């Protein structure tokens, strides 16, 4: 069987959409939200449908590229970057509680940008810190508070009374 990289990716994303969509009904709703036009299941459901439709279209439409074997489709890709980014994501998940959202996210973004090829230190630091603080502020304005982390409590800069 011959398949190219785009068709294989579309097939993976179609499977992901079907699996994700099957779990949308497991999202708990608040009392009285069952008949609301917009609830906790609305956006995940829309995301599953959009992902499924787009990946199905990608899967059935013809491509201009020649189809080859699956191993030929993935030959020459930068797998080292994929592994480094996956390790960065795991480290981010392990450190976000201890060193907090702002520091952990900034370090994750700096590592990701560096892995993807950005080498200028001022661009790495400035972009990561500004994006992190903007996102943190946006979440705070939406009423979602992310604690700065246990690191600041250990230093004594913040009280742990809350």
PDB file of C-alpha atoms in Angstrom:
ATOM      1  CA  UNK A   1       0.000   0.000   0.000  1.00  0.00           C
ATOM      2  CA  UNK A   2       1.338   3.421  -0.848  1.00  0.00           C
ATOM      3  CA  UNK A   3       0.578   6.427   1.317  1.00  0.00           C
ATOM      4  CA  UNK A   4       2.175   9.813   1.645  1.00  0.00           C
ATOM      5  CA  UNK A   5       2.876  11.823   4.752  1.00  0.00           C
ATOM      6  CA  UNK A   6      -0.159  14.114   4.350  1.00  0.00           C
ATOM      7  CA  UNK A   7      -2.632  11.243   4.060  1.00  0.00           C
ATOM      8  CA  UNK A   8      -1.110   9.446   7.017  1.00  0.00           C
ATOM      9  CA  UNK A   9      -1.303  12.603   9.136  1.00  0.00           C
ATOM     10  CA  UNK A  10      -4.914  13.168   8.093  1.00  0.00           C
ATOM     11  CA  UNK A  11      -5.763   9.598   9.067  1.00  0.00           C
ATOM     12  CA  UNK A  12      -4.137  10.053  12.497  1.00  0.00           C
ATOM     13  CA  UNK A  13      -6.014  13.324  13.072  1.00  0.00           C
ATOM     14  CA  UNK A  14      -9.302  11.756  11.956  1.00  0.00           C
ATOM     15  CA  UNK A  15      -8.813   8.982  14.523  1.00  0.00           C
ATOM     16  CA  UNK A  16      -7.926  11.593  17.136  1.00  0.00           C
ATOM     17  CA  UNK A  17     -11.090  13.571  16.331  1.00  0.00           C
ATOM     18  CA  UNK A  18     -13.251  10.465  16.635  1.00  0.00           C
ATOM     19  CA  UNK A  19     -11.714   9.459  19.955  1.00  0.00           C
ATOM     20  CA  UNK A  20     -11.855  13.019  21.322  1.00  0.00           C
ATOM     21  CA  UNK A  21     -15.449  13.415  20.153  1.00  0.00           C
ATOM     22  CA  UNK A  22     -16.489  10.193  21.838  1.00  0.00           C
ATOM     23  CA  UNK A  23     -15.284  11.522  25.206  1.00  0.00           C
ATOM     24  CA  UNK A  24     -17.032  14.905  24.963  1.00  0.00           C
ATOM     25  CA  UNK A  25     -20.159  13.527  26.617  1.00  0.00           C
ATOM     26  CA  UNK A  26     -18.080  12.607  29.685  1.00  0.00           C
ATOM     27  CA  UNK A  27     -17.492  16.295  30.473  1.00  0.00           C
ATOM     28  CA  UNK A  28     -19.611  17.121  33.545  1.00  0.00           C
ATOM     29  CA  UNK A  29     -22.091  19.972  33.280  1.00  0.00           C
ATOM     30  CA  UNK A  30     -23.209  22.328  35.980  1.00  0.00           C
ATOM     31  CA  UNK A  31     -26.770  21.986  37.215  1.00  0.00           C
ATOM     32  CA  UNK A  32     -29.099  23.677  34.740  1.00  0.00           C
ATOM     33  CA  UNK A  33     -26.581  23.765  31.893  1.00  0.00           C
ATOM     34  CA  UNK A  34     -28.002  20.736  30.124  1.00  0.00           C
ATOM     35  CA  UNK A  35     -30.288  22.826  27.903  1.00  0.00           C
ATOM     36  CA  UNK A  36     -28.073  25.919  27.672  1.00  0.00           C
ATOM     37  CA  UNK A  37     -26.966  26.831  24.140  1.00  0.00           C
ATOM     38  CA  UNK A  38     -23.360  27.230  25.311  1.00  0.00           C
ATOM     39  CA  UNK A  39     -21.934  24.969  28.004  1.00  0.00           C
ATOM     40  CA  UNK A  40     -18.738  23.105  28.888  1.00  0.00           C
ATOM     41  CA  UNK A  41     -19.254  20.624  26.046  1.00  0.00           C
ATOM     42  CA  UNK A  42     -19.845  23.159  23.266  1.00  0.00           C
ATOM     43  CA  UNK A  43     -16.271  24.067  22.328  1.00  0.00           C
ATOM     44  CA  UNK A  44     -14.831  20.537  22.672  1.00  0.00           C
ATOM     45  CA  UNK A  45     -17.681  19.251  20.518  1.00  0.00           C
ATOM     46  CA  UNK A  46     -17.069  21.941  17.897  1.00  0.00           C
ATOM     47  CA  UNK A  47     -13.342  21.219  17.961  1.00  0.00           C
ATOM     48  CA  UNK A  48     -13.939  17.501  17.424  1.00  0.00           C
ATOM     49  CA  UNK A  49     -16.266  18.184  14.487  1.00  0.00           C
ATOM     50  CA  UNK A  50     -13.955  20.727  12.850  1.00  0.00           C
ATOM     51  CA  UNK A  51     -10.934  18.466  13.251  1.00  0.00           C
ATOM     52  CA  UNK A  52     -12.866  15.495  11.907  1.00  0.00           C
ATOM     53  CA  UNK A  53     -14.247  17.322   8.869  1.00  0.00           C
ATOM     54  CA  UNK A  54     -10.937  18.956   7.926  1.00  0.00           C
ATOM     55  CA  UNK A  55      -8.955  15.744   8.318  1.00  0.00           C
ATOM     56  CA  UNK A  56     -11.577  13.772   6.345  1.00  0.00           C
ATOM     57  CA  UNK A  57     -11.406  16.314   3.519  1.00  0.00           C
ATOM     58  CA  UNK A  58      -7.603  16.115   3.567  1.00  0.00           C
ATOM     59  CA  UNK A  59      -7.836  12.343   3.483  1.00  0.00           C
ATOM     60  CA  UNK A  60     -10.204  12.037   0.501  1.00  0.00           C
ATOM     61  CA  UNK A  61      -8.950  14.866  -1.709  1.00  0.00           C
ATOM     62  CA  UNK A  62      -6.305  13.948  -4.258  1.00  0.00           C
ATOM     63  CA  UNK A  63      -2.773  15.242  -3.770  1.00  0.00           C
ATOM     64  CA  UNK A  64      -0.299  16.583  -6.295  1.00  0.00           C
ATOM     65  CA  UNK A  65       2.570  14.701  -4.703  1.00  0.00           C
ATOM     66  CA  UNK A  66       3.515  11.216  -5.702  1.00  0.00           C
ATOM     67  CA  UNK A  67       2.555   8.617  -3.151  1.00  0.00           C
ATOM     68  CA  UNK A  68       5.406   6.510  -1.871  1.00  0.00           C
ATOM     69  CA  UNK A  69       5.929   4.115   0.941  1.00  0.00           C
ATOM     70  CA  UNK A  70       5.276   5.210   4.489  1.00  0.00           C
ATOM     71  CA  UNK A  71       8.948   5.003   5.413  1.00  0.00           C
ATOM     72  CA  UNK A  72       9.869   7.233   2.461  1.00  0.00           C
ATOM     73  CA  UNK A  73       7.310   9.813   3.581  1.00  0.00           C
ATOM     74  CA  UNK A  74       9.002  10.198   6.970  1.00  0.00           C
ATOM     75  CA  UNK A  75      12.611   9.964   5.802  1.00  0.00           C
ATOM     76  CA  UNK A  76      14.654  13.130   6.256  1.00  0.00           C
ATOM     77  CA  UNK A  77      12.528  14.662   8.996  1.00  0.00           C
ATOM     78  CA  UNK A  78      14.148  16.240  12.041  1.00  0.00           C
ATOM     79  CA  UNK A  79      13.212  13.634  14.666  1.00  0.00           C
ATOM     80  CA  UNK A  80      15.707  15.018  17.179  1.00  0.00           C
ATOM     81  CA  UNK A  81      13.684  18.220  17.449  1.00  0.00           C
ATOM     82  CA  UNK A  82      10.523  16.224  18.053  1.00  0.00           C
ATOM     83  CA  UNK A  83      12.164  14.312  20.894  1.00  0.00           C
ATOM     84  CA  UNK A  84      13.587  17.498  22.448  1.00  0.00           C
ATOM     85  CA  UNK A  85      10.185  19.221  22.297  1.00  0.00           C
ATOM     86  CA  UNK A  86       8.506  16.178  23.855  1.00  0.00           C
ATOM     87  CA  UNK A  87      11.068  16.184  26.684  1.00  0.00           C
ATOM     88  CA  UNK A  88      10.493  19.929  27.164  1.00  0.00           C
ATOM     89  CA  UNK A  89       6.742  19.322  27.443  1.00  0.00           C
ATOM     90  CA  UNK A  90       7.242  16.620  30.070  1.00  0.00           C
ATOM     91  CA  UNK A  91       9.604  18.864  32.045  1.00  0.00           C
ATOM     92  CA  UNK A  92       7.096  21.702  31.790  1.00  0.00           C
ATOM     93  CA  UNK A  93       4.376  19.497  33.230  1.00  0.00           C
ATOM     94  CA  UNK A  94       6.642  18.356  36.055  1.00  0.00           C
ATOM     95  CA  UNK A  95       7.865  21.843  37.010  1.00  0.00           C
ATOM     96  CA  UNK A  96       4.817  24.073  36.633  1.00  0.00           C
ATOM     97  CA  UNK A  97       3.613  23.467  40.186  1.00  0.00           C
ATOM     98  CA  UNK A  98       7.000  23.916  41.843  1.00  0.00           C
ATOM     99  CA  UNK A  99       8.417  26.934  40.025  1.00  0.00           C
ATOM    100  CA  UNK A 100       5.079  28.336  38.912  1.00  0.00           C
ATOM    101  CA  UNK A 101       3.326  29.267  35.698  1.00  0.00           C
ATOM    102  CA  UNK A 102       5.330  32.382  34.756  1.00  0.00           C
ATOM    103  CA  UNK A 103       8.815  30.924  35.184  1.00  0.00           C
ATOM    104  CA  UNK A 104       7.994  27.435  33.935  1.00  0.00           C
ATOM    105  CA  UNK A 105       6.147  28.689  30.862  1.00  0.00           C
ATOM    106  CA  UNK A 106       8.871  31.212  30.029  1.00  0.00           C
ATOM    107  CA  UNK A 107      11.557  28.520  30.272  1.00  0.00           C
ATOM    108  CA  UNK A 108       9.473  26.122  28.171  1.00  0.00           C
ATOM    109  CA  UNK A 109       8.940  28.731  25.459  1.00  0.00           C
ATOM    110  CA  UNK A 110      12.620  29.716  25.449  1.00  0.00           C
ATOM    111  CA  UNK A 111      13.633  26.066  25.112  1.00  0.00           C
ATOM    112  CA  UNK A 112      11.093  25.499  22.365  1.00  0.00           C
ATOM    113  CA  UNK A 113      12.155  28.585  20.430  1.00  0.00           C
ATOM    114  CA  UNK A 114      15.814  27.567  20.782  1.00  0.00           C
ATOM    115  CA  UNK A 115      15.020  24.045  19.580  1.00  0.00           C
ATOM    116  CA  UNK A 116      13.207  25.423  16.543  1.00  0.00           C
ATOM    117  CA  UNK A 117      16.195  27.543  15.561  1.00  0.00           C
ATOM    118  CA  UNK A 118      16.031  30.952  17.263  1.00  0.00           C
ATOM    119  CA  UNK A 119      19.465  31.787  18.661  1.00  0.00           C
ATOM    120  CA  UNK A 120      19.288  35.499  19.601  1.00  0.00           C
ATOM    121  CA  UNK A 121      19.105  35.688  23.418  1.00  0.00           C
ATOM    122  CA  UNK A 122      17.201  38.968  23.557  1.00  0.00           C
ATOM    123  CA  UNK A 123      14.530  37.626  21.203  1.00  0.00           C
ATOM    124  CA  UNK A 124      14.260  34.353  23.136  1.00  0.00           C
ATOM    125  CA  UNK A 125      13.900  36.007  26.528  1.00  0.00           C
ATOM    126  CA  UNK A 126      11.768  38.977  25.532  1.00  0.00           C
ATOM    127  CA  UNK A 127       9.316  36.977  23.431  1.00  0.00           C
ATOM    128  CA  UNK A 128       8.900  34.173  25.964  1.00  0.00           C
ATOM    129  CA  UNK A 129       8.435  36.505  28.937  1.00  0.00           C
ATOM    130  CA  UNK A 130       6.032  38.867  27.141  1.00  0.00           C
ATOM    131  CA  UNK A 131       3.897  36.041  25.752  1.00  0.00           C
ATOM    132  CA  UNK A 132       3.781  34.358  29.167  1.00  0.00           C
ATOM    133  CA  UNK A 133       2.843  37.516  31.030  1.00  0.00           C
ATOM    134  CA  UNK A 134       0.245  38.498  28.421  1.00  0.00           C
ATOM    135  CA  UNK A 135      -1.356  35.060  28.615  1.00  0.00           C
ATOM    136  CA  UNK A 136      -1.212  35.063  32.433  1.00  0.00           C
ATOM    137  CA  UNK A 137      -2.847  38.497  32.505  1.00  0.00           C
ATOM    138  CA  UNK A 138      -5.522  37.424  30.040  1.00  0.00           C
ATOM    139  CA  UNK A 139      -6.365  34.393  32.159  1.00  0.00           C
ATOM    140  CA  UNK A 140      -6.462  36.577  35.270  1.00  0.00           C
ATOM    141  CA  UNK A 141      -8.895  38.993  33.568  1.00  0.00           C
ATOM    142  CA  UNK A 142     -11.096  36.012  32.694  1.00  0.00           C
ATOM    143  CA  UNK A 143     -11.188  35.010  36.359  1.00  0.00           C
ATOM    144  CA  UNK A 144      -8.754  32.107  36.070  1.00  0.00           C
ATOM    145  CA  UNK A 145      -6.028  32.484  38.669  1.00  0.00           C
ATOM    146  CA  UNK A 146      -2.837  30.500  38.257  1.00  0.00           C
ATOM    147  CA  UNK A 147      -0.618  30.557  41.318  1.00  0.00           C
ATOM    148  CA  UNK A 148       2.929  31.733  40.779  1.00  0.00           C
ATOM    149  CA  UNK A 149       4.223  28.485  42.267  1.00  0.00           C
ATOM    150  CA  UNK A 150       5.659  26.990  45.433  1.00  0.00           C
ATOM    151  CA  UNK A 151       9.048  28.555  44.642  1.00  0.00           C
ATOM    152  CA  UNK A 152       7.794  32.018  45.615  1.00  0.00           C
ATOM    153  CA  UNK A 153       6.302  30.685  48.858  1.00  0.00           C
ATOM    154  CA  UNK A 154       9.619  29.067  49.779  1.00  0.00           C
ATOM    155  CA  UNK A 155      11.398  32.375  49.221  1.00  0.00           C
ATOM    156  CA  UNK A 156       8.871  34.093  51.486  1.00  0.00           C
ATOM    157  CA  UNK A 157       7.750  36.545  48.793  1.00  0.00           C
ATOM    158  CA  UNK A 158       4.126  35.430  49.029  1.00  0.00           C
ATOM    159  CA  UNK A 159       2.009  34.090  51.844  1.00  0.00           C
ATOM    160  CA  UNK A 160       0.515  30.643  51.614  1.00  0.00           C
ATOM    161  CA  UNK A 161      -2.618  31.591  53.585  1.00  0.00           C
ATOM    162  CA  UNK A 162      -5.006  31.618  50.635  1.00  0.00           C
TER     163      UNK A 162
END
